[in-house]
């Protein structure tokens, strides 16, 4: 994963947590801590059920928040998977290249015993 994509995804995640915290604090009237807790618990799909939106706006906001959160997490997981696969492929290519350049004497038929003997021997 390139640095720019990682920073963007982390920024989106932090914005989502911050936005959710502010939203629930104002719409539901919860404390900042409760709003933050609900945001993180909902975003992580744990859902303890200790806090439940009581207002229609809070319920609608929660469903939108869940959709956005799942979308961002899905993109993050996909990007991390692409990064892991490309890193594995790069290591395999390096290993292959290294093995191709590391030849033992006689292994390629150019520097073995038969090649080093003079014709009269």
mmCIF file of C-alpha atoms in Angstrom:
data_model
loop_
_atom_site.group_PDB
_atom_site.id
_atom_site.type_symbol
_atom_site.label_atom_id
_atom_site.label_comp_id
_atom_site.label_asym_id
_atom_site.label_seq_id
_atom_site.Cartn_x
_atom_site.Cartn_y
_atom_site.Cartn_z
ATOM 1 C CA UNK A 1 0.000 0.000 0.000
ATOM 2 C CA UNK A 2 1.452 3.326 -0.972
ATOM 3 C CA UNK A 3 1.953 5.916 1.749
ATOM 4 C CA UNK A 4 -0.606 8.287 0.257
ATOM 5 C CA UNK A 5 -3.339 5.646 0.219
ATOM 6 C CA UNK A 6 -2.555 4.595 3.780
ATOM 7 C CA UNK A 7 -2.670 8.186 5.012
ATOM 8 C CA UNK A 8 -5.925 8.792 3.129
ATOM 9 C CA UNK A 9 -7.572 5.689 4.625
ATOM 10 C CA UNK A 10 -6.395 6.561 8.131
ATOM 11 C CA UNK A 11 -7.631 10.117 7.617
ATOM 12 C CA UNK A 12 -11.037 8.866 6.454
ATOM 13 C CA UNK A 13 -11.291 6.552 9.432
ATOM 14 C CA UNK A 14 -10.391 9.323 11.880
ATOM 15 C CA UNK A 15 -12.835 11.707 10.174
ATOM 16 C CA UNK A 16 -15.566 9.080 10.418
ATOM 17 C CA UNK A 17 -14.905 8.523 14.121
ATOM 18 C CA UNK A 18 -14.725 12.265 14.780
ATOM 19 C CA UNK A 19 -17.822 13.009 12.718
ATOM 20 C CA UNK A 20 -19.793 10.218 14.359
ATOM 21 C CA UNK A 21 -18.776 11.393 17.818
ATOM 22 C CA UNK A 22 -19.878 14.975 17.106
ATOM 23 C CA UNK A 23 -23.093 13.792 15.430
ATOM 24 C CA UNK A 24 -24.196 11.564 18.302
ATOM 25 C CA UNK A 25 -23.194 14.140 20.909
ATOM 26 C CA UNK A 26 -25.455 16.767 19.329
ATOM 27 C CA UNK A 27 -28.312 14.618 18.010
ATOM 28 C CA UNK A 28 -28.655 12.193 20.930
ATOM 29 C CA UNK A 29 -27.389 14.550 23.634
ATOM 30 C CA UNK A 30 -24.869 11.997 24.896
ATOM 31 C CA UNK A 31 -21.615 12.937 26.600
ATOM 32 C CA UNK A 32 -18.508 13.145 24.437
ATOM 33 C CA UNK A 33 -17.220 9.903 25.916
ATOM 34 C CA UNK A 34 -20.507 8.068 25.332
ATOM 35 C CA UNK A 35 -20.697 9.424 21.781
ATOM 36 C CA UNK A 36 -17.128 8.328 21.059
ATOM 37 C CA UNK A 37 -17.744 4.918 22.654
ATOM 38 C CA UNK A 38 -20.913 4.362 20.607
ATOM 39 C CA UNK A 39 -19.114 5.448 17.440
ATOM 40 C CA UNK A 40 -16.207 3.042 17.906
ATOM 41 C CA UNK A 41 -18.397 0.145 19.048
ATOM 42 C CA UNK A 42 -20.760 0.634 16.106
ATOM 43 C CA UNK A 43 -17.939 1.080 13.600
ATOM 44 C CA UNK A 44 -16.243 -2.095 14.812
ATOM 45 C CA UNK A 45 -19.603 -3.928 14.497
ATOM 46 C CA UNK A 46 -19.362 -5.113 18.103
ATOM 47 C CA UNK A 47 -22.595 -3.402 19.177
ATOM 48 C CA UNK A 48 -22.774 -3.920 22.940
ATOM 49 C CA UNK A 49 -26.280 -2.422 23.053
ATOM 50 C CA UNK A 50 -25.520 -0.201 26.044
ATOM 51 C CA UNK A 51 -26.342 2.910 24.036
ATOM 52 C CA UNK A 52 -29.123 2.977 21.481
ATOM 53 C CA UNK A 53 -30.168 5.985 19.396
ATOM 54 C CA UNK A 54 -33.564 7.218 20.579
ATOM 55 C CA UNK A 55 -34.273 9.948 18.033
ATOM 56 C CA UNK A 56 -35.323 9.354 14.414
ATOM 57 C CA UNK A 57 -32.347 11.444 13.234
ATOM 58 C CA UNK A 58 -30.020 9.357 15.416
ATOM 59 C CA UNK A 59 -31.385 6.114 13.975
ATOM 60 C CA UNK A 60 -31.050 7.325 10.382
ATOM 61 C CA UNK A 61 -27.584 8.698 11.130
ATOM 62 C CA UNK A 62 -26.543 5.366 12.618
ATOM 63 C CA UNK A 63 -27.546 3.440 9.502
ATOM 64 C CA UNK A 64 -25.663 5.890 7.262
ATOM 65 C CA UNK A 65 -22.690 5.739 9.627
ATOM 66 C CA UNK A 66 -22.628 1.928 9.512
ATOM 67 C CA UNK A 67 -22.723 1.934 5.703
ATOM 68 C CA UNK A 68 -19.888 4.446 5.451
ATOM 69 C CA UNK A 69 -17.854 2.600 8.059
ATOM 70 C CA UNK A 70 -18.226 -0.771 6.369
ATOM 71 C CA UNK A 71 -17.301 0.773 3.030
ATOM 72 C CA UNK A 72 -14.144 2.385 4.387
ATOM 73 C CA UNK A 73 -13.128 -0.797 6.203
ATOM 74 C CA UNK A 74 -13.741 -2.872 3.063
ATOM 75 C CA UNK A 75 -11.499 -0.563 1.037
ATOM 76 C CA UNK A 76 -8.830 -0.642 3.758
ATOM 77 C CA UNK A 77 -8.861 -4.447 3.884
ATOM 78 C CA UNK A 78 -8.679 -4.652 0.081
ATOM 79 C CA UNK A 79 -5.733 -2.241 -0.037
ATOM 80 C CA UNK A 80 -3.921 -4.098 2.736
ATOM 81 C CA UNK A 81 -4.463 -7.374 0.872
ATOM 82 C CA UNK A 82 -3.074 -5.889 -2.349
ATOM 83 C CA UNK A 83 -0.063 -4.609 -0.427
ATOM 84 C CA UNK A 84 0.600 -8.001 1.184
ATOM 85 C CA UNK A 85 0.305 -9.855 -2.134
ATOM 86 C CA UNK A 86 2.539 -7.399 -4.006
ATOM 87 C CA UNK A 87 5.142 -7.573 -1.243
ATOM 88 C CA UNK A 88 5.098 -11.392 -1.420
ATOM 89 C CA UNK A 89 5.416 -11.300 -5.221
ATOM 90 C CA UNK A 90 8.301 -8.826 -5.007
ATOM 91 C CA UNK A 91 10.170 -11.065 -2.562
ATOM 92 C CA UNK A 92 9.614 -14.068 -4.829
ATOM 93 C CA UNK A 93 10.972 -12.126 -7.830
ATOM 94 C CA UNK A 94 14.001 -11.004 -5.834
ATOM 95 C CA UNK A 95 14.629 -14.562 -4.679
ATOM 96 C CA UNK A 96 14.386 -15.854 -8.262
ATOM 97 C CA UNK A 97 16.689 -13.122 -9.557
ATOM 98 C CA UNK A 98 19.159 -13.803 -6.774
ATOM 99 C CA UNK A 99 19.117 -17.544 -7.500
ATOM 100 C CA UNK A 100 19.654 -16.940 -11.223
ATOM 101 C CA UNK A 101 22.732 -14.818 -10.564
ATOM 102 C CA UNK A 102 24.199 -17.137 -7.966
ATOM 103 C CA UNK A 103 25.674 -20.016 -9.930
ATOM 104 C CA UNK A 104 28.108 -22.454 -8.453
ATOM 105 C CA UNK A 105 31.234 -23.433 -10.419
ATOM 106 C CA UNK A 106 30.359 -26.203 -12.846
ATOM 107 C CA UNK A 107 26.670 -25.660 -12.443
ATOM 108 C CA UNK A 108 26.315 -23.756 -15.693
ATOM 109 C CA UNK A 109 28.931 -25.713 -17.676
ATOM 110 C CA UNK A 110 31.334 -22.802 -18.006
ATOM 111 C CA UNK A 111 33.553 -22.987 -14.953
ATOM 112 C CA UNK A 112 33.523 -26.626 -13.993
ATOM 113 C CA UNK A 113 36.425 -29.078 -13.909
ATOM 114 C CA UNK A 114 36.012 -30.036 -17.553
ATOM 115 C CA UNK A 115 36.164 -26.395 -18.616
ATOM 116 C CA UNK A 116 39.273 -25.667 -16.582
ATOM 117 C CA UNK A 117 41.343 -28.588 -17.918
ATOM 118 C CA UNK A 118 43.677 -27.852 -20.745
ATOM 119 C CA UNK A 119 43.200 -29.838 -23.966
ATOM 120 C CA UNK A 120 46.379 -31.853 -23.432
ATOM 121 C CA UNK A 121 45.423 -33.227 -20.039
#
